[in-house]
Amino acid sequence: MPTAKTYHFHEVERCVMCGADGRSARVLGLRLNGSQGRSPRQKTGIAVSICQCRRCGLNFPQPLPVPGSMSDHYGVPPESYWKDAYFDSDPNYFARQIADAKRLLGFRPAMRALDIGVGIGKAVKSMRAAGFEVWGMEPSKPFHEKALEWTGIEPGRLALAGIEDAEYPEDFFDFVTFGAVLEHLYDPGEAIRRALRWLKPGGVIQAEVPSSRHLMASLLNAYYRLRGTNLVTNLSPMHSPITCTSSRPTASCCTEGGPGTIWPSTMWMWRASATCHRWCSLPCAG
């Protein structure tokens, strides 16, 4: 029988990406804490508003539901979180992202990479095979244990921690990746700021995020409107994702060095300036 989850609800005063007034954001609709299904009028549960920042396009819940324990979301066996096929070794996994990072970095052997939100370690495996010296972090204890077993990475290089608690030297990494991670974080802007402090000038950050204008989400939202409800399916804040982006390019002031341009699509790749931690280009977007 599922364990009841406890949440604390906090008003979002400022957009966690660009700092705009969170209370003036556009309201997209409501999202229940469980499956909304094909007959949403028959569903009961807790609903929160899903809003979109008018400045940067970030979608976020208002108020923000924060679980009493992160294990409520991710303290489950990896085998129940991913399908069986996910555990198959794939030599081409993360290959495109690695190739882009190498090209942008002017790769040399033993460059350092950090995987934020390792999961079971598929990207860790691929980056090590590609010649990177790899570190990682994973806040879920079951996932962390599986990653240690599955990748063979040295335990000292794989922290059992979230990005809010992890510590690394400044200017230490050449490449930092957030593979399908930012949308699970309560403060993605702060996460990027922390990663920038650990990134060497001239280094590269890569992220993969969902788009709020994905075709299936748009179709489901239209269906709910036709059923006479104001429900939306953009987010699932009482599981995940917590936030996601709109599909248009947006300006973000989530870096200490100043604003940069983000193209929210399947993949972002940023390069830090060679002289300061500032976005200076967007060399590729999937």
Tab-separated table of C-alpha atoms in Angstrom:
chain	number	residue	atom	x	y	z
A	1	MET	CA	0.000	0.000	0.000
A	2	PRO	CA	1.485	3.406	-0.972
A	3	THR	CA	2.823	5.550	1.842
A	4	ALA	CA	1.082	8.895	2.353
A	5	LYS	CA	3.213	11.878	1.364
A	6	THR	CA	3.493	15.040	3.405
A	7	TYR	CA	4.016	18.398	1.697
A	8	HIS	CA	4.727	21.935	2.798
A	9	PHE	CA	3.429	24.664	0.500
A	10	HIS	CA	5.394	27.866	-0.117
A	11	GLU	CA	4.355	30.892	-2.125
A	12	VAL	CA	6.715	31.554	-5.044
A	13	GLU	CA	7.511	35.240	-4.675
A	14	ARG	CA	10.142	35.367	-7.429
A	15	CYS	CA	10.718	33.269	-10.547
A	16	VAL	CA	13.542	30.879	-9.706
A	17	MET	CA	15.189	31.422	-13.088
A	18	CYS	CA	14.973	35.146	-13.833
A	19	GLY	CA	13.798	36.735	-10.574
A	20	ALA	CA	10.589	38.255	-12.000
A	21	ASP	CA	7.581	38.715	-9.697
A	22	GLY	CA	6.138	35.232	-9.274
A	23	ARG	CA	2.739	36.561	-8.208
A	24	SER	CA	2.206	38.340	-11.544
A	25	ALA	CA	2.872	35.212	-13.619
A	26	ARG	CA	0.338	33.954	-16.125
A	27	VAL	CA	-1.905	31.202	-14.714
A	28	LEU	CA	-2.117	28.225	-17.095
A	29	GLY	CA	-4.476	26.052	-15.029
A	30	LEU	CA	-4.547	23.564	-12.173
A	31	ARG	CA	-2.663	20.287	-11.666
A	32	LEU	CA	-3.818	17.505	-9.353
A	33	ASN	CA	-1.370	15.570	-7.191
A	34	GLY	CA	-2.229	12.311	-8.958
A	35	SER	CA	-3.256	11.059	-12.367
A	36	GLN	CA	-5.910	13.292	-13.928
A	37	GLY	CA	-6.990	10.569	-16.360
A	38	ARG	CA	-9.671	10.722	-19.015
A	39	SER	CA	-12.457	11.646	-16.566
A	40	PRO	CA	-10.915	14.425	-14.490
A	41	ARG	CA	-14.228	15.542	-12.955
A	42	GLN	CA	-14.331	12.237	-11.072
A	43	LYS	CA	-10.881	12.758	-9.539
A	44	THR	CA	-10.196	14.032	-6.040
A	45	GLY	CA	-6.980	15.296	-4.527
A	46	ILE	CA	-4.874	18.380	-3.945
A	47	ALA	CA	-4.503	20.866	-6.804
A	48	VAL	CA	-2.023	23.698	-7.269
A	49	SER	CA	-1.939	26.421	-9.885
A	50	ILE	CA	0.543	26.047	-12.740
A	51	CYS	CA	1.958	29.419	-13.755
A	52	GLN	CA	4.258	30.711	-16.481
A	53	CYS	CA	6.746	33.506	-15.893
A	54	ARG	CA	5.940	36.408	-18.200
A	55	ARG	CA	9.619	37.323	-18.542
A	56	CYS	CA	11.485	34.051	-19.115
A	57	GLY	CA	8.730	31.507	-19.832
A	58	LEU	CA	9.497	29.140	-16.944
A	59	ASN	CA	6.508	27.065	-15.838
A	60	PHE	CA	6.233	26.561	-12.080
A	61	PRO	CA	3.636	25.610	-9.438
A	62	GLN	CA	2.054	28.288	-7.238
A	63	PRO	CA	2.263	27.585	-4.344
A	64	LEU	CA	5.295	25.301	-4.488
A	65	PRO	CA	4.717	21.880	-2.837
A	66	VAL	CA	7.882	20.646	-1.116
A	67	PRO	CA	7.863	17.057	0.206
A	68	GLY	CA	8.678	16.312	3.809
A	69	SER	CA	11.393	13.982	2.520
A	70	MET	CA	13.086	13.772	-0.873
A	71	SER	CA	12.717	9.985	-0.594
A	72	ASP	CA	8.996	10.570	-1.203
A	73	HIS	CA	9.977	11.265	-4.809
A	74	TYR	CA	13.098	9.228	-5.435
A	75	GLY	CA	13.594	6.795	-2.553
A	76	VAL	CA	12.479	3.869	-4.688
A	77	PRO	CA	14.370	0.971	-6.291
A	78	PRO	CA	15.778	1.980	-9.694
A	79	GLU	CA	14.045	-1.033	-11.240
A	80	SER	CA	10.666	0.484	-10.356
A	81	TYR	CA	11.601	3.954	-11.643
A	82	TRP	CA	12.952	2.986	-15.084
A	83	LYS	CA	11.879	0.356	-17.604
A	84	ASP	CA	14.037	-2.762	-18.012
A	85	ALA	CA	15.483	-1.575	-21.333
A	86	TYR	CA	17.030	1.457	-19.599
A	87	PHE	CA	19.519	-0.824	-17.850
A	88	ASP	CA	20.970	-2.139	-21.126
A	89	SER	CA	24.466	-0.876	-21.909
A	90	ASP	CA	24.464	1.385	-24.957
A	91	PRO	CA	27.848	2.536	-26.322
A	92	ASN	CA	26.114	5.440	-28.093
A	93	TYR	CA	24.395	6.773	-24.977
A	94	PHE	CA	25.152	10.507	-24.513
A	95	ALA	CA	27.408	10.342	-27.582
A	96	ARG	CA	26.078	13.474	-29.280
A	97	GLN	CA	26.419	15.565	-26.133
A	98	ILE	CA	29.964	14.317	-25.534
A	99	ALA	CA	30.944	15.064	-29.128
A	100	ASP	CA	29.585	18.620	-28.879
A	101	ALA	CA	31.331	19.218	-25.557
A	102	LYS	CA	34.648	17.925	-26.907
A	103	ARG	CA	34.383	20.162	-29.950
A	104	LEU	CA	33.640	23.240	-27.875
A	105	LEU	CA	36.304	22.508	-25.309
A	106	GLY	CA	39.093	21.575	-27.680
A	107	PHE	CA	39.220	18.318	-25.758
A	108	ARG	CA	42.350	16.983	-24.126
A	109	PRO	CA	42.548	13.650	-22.259
A	110	ALA	CA	41.739	13.762	-18.539
A	111	MET	CA	39.564	16.858	-18.737
A	112	ARG	CA	37.190	16.834	-15.764
A	113	ALA	CA	33.437	16.296	-16.042
A	114	LEU	CA	30.675	16.495	-13.429
A	115	ASP	CA	27.361	14.670	-13.832
A	116	ILE	CA	24.652	16.279	-11.681
A	117	GLY	CA	21.901	13.756	-10.948
A	118	VAL	CA	23.720	10.584	-11.960
A	119	GLY	CA	20.766	8.195	-11.763
A	120	ILE	CA	22.240	4.762	-12.396
A	121	GLY	CA	25.287	6.292	-14.089
A	122	LYS	CA	24.754	5.870	-17.833
A	123	ALA	CA	26.298	9.238	-18.710
A	124	VAL	CA	29.125	8.620	-16.225
A	125	LYS	CA	29.981	5.397	-18.045
A	126	SER	CA	29.951	7.063	-21.449
A	127	MET	CA	32.045	10.070	-20.381
A	128	ARG	CA	34.658	7.840	-18.752
A	129	ALA	CA	34.868	5.756	-21.937
A	130	ALA	CA	35.332	9.005	-23.894
A	131	GLY	CA	38.388	10.004	-21.855
A	132	PHE	CA	36.951	12.360	-19.220
A	133	GLU	CA	37.869	12.192	-15.553
A	134	VAL	CA	34.372	11.977	-14.094
A	135	TRP	CA	32.736	12.985	-10.816
A	136	GLY	CA	29.044	12.838	-10.006
A	137	MET	CA	26.328	13.384	-7.422
A	138	GLU	CA	23.043	11.603	-6.767
A	139	PRO	CA	20.621	12.436	-3.917
A	140	SER	CA	18.655	9.166	-4.042
A	141	LYS	CA	20.299	6.459	-1.934
A	142	PRO	CA	18.918	3.556	-4.035
A	143	PHE	CA	20.069	5.228	-7.268
A	144	HIS	CA	23.464	6.087	-5.743
A	145	GLU	CA	24.037	2.462	-4.714
A	146	LYS	CA	23.026	1.214	-8.151
A	147	ALA	CA	25.352	3.714	-9.862
A	148	LEU	CA	28.324	2.579	-7.766
A	149	GLU	CA	27.611	-1.029	-8.719
A	150	TRP	CA	26.760	-0.391	-12.363
A	151	THR	CA	29.587	2.010	-13.291
A	152	GLY	CA	32.453	0.868	-11.075
A	153	ILE	CA	33.236	4.536	-10.335
A	154	GLU	CA	35.402	5.215	-7.300
A	155	PRO	CA	33.091	5.872	-4.307
A	156	GLY	CA	34.936	9.092	-3.487
A	157	ARG	CA	33.945	10.522	-6.860
A	158	LEU	CA	30.226	9.847	-6.497
A	159	ALA	CA	28.632	11.969	-3.779
A	160	LEU	CA	25.383	10.939	-2.106
A	161	ALA	CA	24.064	14.498	-2.252
A	162	GLY	CA	21.937	16.952	-4.158
A	163	ILE	CA	23.410	20.033	-5.780
A	164	GLU	CA	22.217	22.132	-2.842
A	165	ASP	CA	24.593	20.248	-0.505
A	166	ALA	CA	27.484	19.178	-2.725
A	167	GLU	CA	30.839	20.932	-2.505
A	168	TYR	CA	33.607	21.104	-5.118
A	169	PRO	CA	36.543	23.475	-5.669
A	170	GLU	CA	35.950	26.554	-7.788
A	171	ASP	CA	37.171	26.453	-11.407
A	172	PHE	CA	37.562	22.668	-11.207
A	173	PHE	CA	35.482	21.154	-14.026
A	174	ASP	CA	35.705	21.544	-17.790
A	175	PHE	CA	32.262	20.062	-18.470
A	176	VAL	CA	29.131	19.959	-16.292
A	177	THR	CA	25.984	18.129	-17.333
A	178	PHE	CA	22.409	18.345	-16.074
A	179	GLY	CA	20.894	15.434	-18.020
A	180	ALA	CA	17.090	15.503	-17.410
A	181	VAL	CA	17.729	17.102	-13.990
A	182	LEU	CA	16.844	20.827	-13.950
A	183	GLU	CA	13.116	20.133	-14.150
A	184	HIS	CA	13.366	18.097	-10.923
A	185	LEU	CA	14.942	20.932	-8.921
A	186	TYR	CA	13.125	23.467	-6.751
A	187	ASP	CA	15.586	26.235	-7.641
A	188	PRO	CA	17.145	25.548	-11.068
A	189	GLY	CA	18.581	29.063	-11.273
A	190	GLU	CA	20.579	28.589	-8.068
A	191	ALA	CA	21.703	25.167	-9.299
A	192	ILE	CA	23.158	26.758	-12.432
A	193	ARG	CA	24.867	29.446	-10.338
A	194	ARG	CA	26.514	26.786	-8.175
A	195	ALA	CA	27.620	24.820	-11.233
A	196	LEU	CA	29.154	27.975	-12.716
A	197	ARG	CA	31.326	28.421	-9.645
A	198	TRP	CA	32.707	24.908	-10.144
A	199	LEU	CA	33.180	25.385	-13.900
A	200	LYS	CA	36.466	26.615	-15.317
A	201	PRO	CA	36.340	29.766	-17.448
A	202	GLY	CA	35.851	28.515	-20.991
A	203	GLY	CA	34.093	25.395	-19.712
A	204	VAL	CA	30.776	24.017	-20.957
A	205	ILE	CA	27.469	23.302	-19.232
A	206	GLN	CA	24.931	20.993	-20.882
A	207	ALA	CA	21.302	20.494	-19.883
A	208	GLU	CA	18.331	18.575	-21.231
A	209	VAL	CA	14.884	19.775	-20.255
A	210	PRO	CA	11.257	19.202	-21.290
A	211	SER	CA	9.392	21.848	-23.251
A	212	SER	CA	6.008	22.983	-21.942
A	213	ARG	CA	4.808	23.143	-25.554
A	214	HIS	CA	5.442	19.492	-26.257
A	215	LEU	CA	2.761	18.235	-28.662
A	216	MET	CA	1.328	15.653	-26.249
A	217	ALA	CA	1.021	18.217	-23.438
A	218	SER	CA	-0.772	20.623	-25.801
A	219	LEU	CA	-3.202	17.905	-26.907
A	220	LEU	CA	-3.963	16.851	-23.347
A	221	ASN	CA	-4.519	20.455	-22.257
A	222	ALA	CA	-6.932	20.928	-25.163
A	223	TYR	CA	-8.758	17.738	-24.124
A	224	TYR	CA	-9.161	18.971	-20.554
A	225	ARG	CA	-10.559	22.281	-21.826
A	226	LEU	CA	-13.072	20.394	-23.967
A	227	ARG	CA	-14.117	18.466	-20.861
A	228	GLY	CA	-14.944	21.784	-19.213
A	229	THR	CA	-12.067	21.852	-16.715
A	230	ASN	CA	-9.128	24.181	-16.173
A	231	LEU	CA	-6.683	21.320	-15.599
A	232	VAL	CA	-3.319	21.209	-17.366
A	233	THR	CA	-0.614	18.578	-17.647
A	234	ASN	CA	2.476	20.810	-18.077
A	235	LEU	CA	3.933	19.791	-14.717
A	236	SER	CA	3.456	17.217	-11.993
A	237	PRO	CA	4.825	19.196	-9.018
A	238	MET	CA	3.895	16.616	-6.395
A	239	HIS	CA	6.075	14.106	-8.181
A	240	SER	CA	8.085	15.567	-11.050
A	241	PRO	CA	8.790	17.600	-13.114
A	242	ILE	CA	8.691	20.547	-10.748
A	243	THR	CA	9.415	23.152	-13.446
A	244	CYS	CA	9.770	23.211	-17.216
A	245	THR	CA	10.342	25.764	-19.929
A	246	SER	CA	8.322	27.323	-22.674
A	247	SER	CA	9.488	26.603	-26.205
A	248	ARG	CA	10.583	30.135	-27.112
A	249	PRO	CA	14.072	31.574	-26.600
A	250	THR	CA	14.244	33.506	-23.351
A	251	ALA	CA	16.622	35.782	-21.511
A	252	SER	CA	17.753	34.456	-18.153
A	253	CYS	CA	19.679	36.301	-15.458
A	254	CYS	CA	20.457	33.113	-13.564
A	255	THR	CA	24.210	33.704	-13.690
A	256	GLU	CA	26.336	35.967	-11.560
A	257	GLY	CA	28.128	37.293	-14.613
A	258	GLY	CA	24.981	38.537	-16.303
A	259	PRO	CA	22.148	37.420	-18.563
A	260	GLY	CA	22.532	35.005	-21.404
A	261	THR	CA	20.290	33.351	-23.964
A	262	ILE	CA	18.644	29.994	-23.395
A	263	TRP	CA	16.845	28.034	-26.091
A	264	PRO	CA	14.486	25.721	-24.212
A	265	SER	CA	14.232	22.592	-26.281
A	266	THR	CA	15.491	19.073	-25.834
A	267	MET	CA	19.072	20.158	-25.229
A	268	TRP	CA	20.880	23.319	-24.176
A	269	MET	CA	24.605	23.799	-24.280
A	270	TRP	CA	26.291	26.866	-22.825
A	271	ARG	CA	29.909	27.952	-22.852
A	272	ALA	CA	31.342	30.159	-20.129
A	273	SER	CA	33.447	33.117	-21.143
A	274	ALA	CA	37.186	32.568	-21.125
A	275	THR	CA	37.576	35.563	-18.798
A	276	CYS	CA	34.566	35.360	-16.470
A	277	HIS	CA	31.630	33.178	-15.599
A	278	ARG	CA	29.190	34.609	-18.100
A	279	TRP	CA	27.254	32.948	-20.910
A	280	CYS	CA	28.977	34.116	-24.075
A	281	SER	CA	27.430	31.849	-26.672
A	282	LEU	CA	24.860	29.203	-27.328
A	283	PRO	CA	26.763	26.934	-29.686
A	284	CYS	CA	24.120	24.253	-30.073
A	285	ALA	CA	20.528	23.450	-29.225
A	286	GLY	CA	18.776	20.225	-30.063
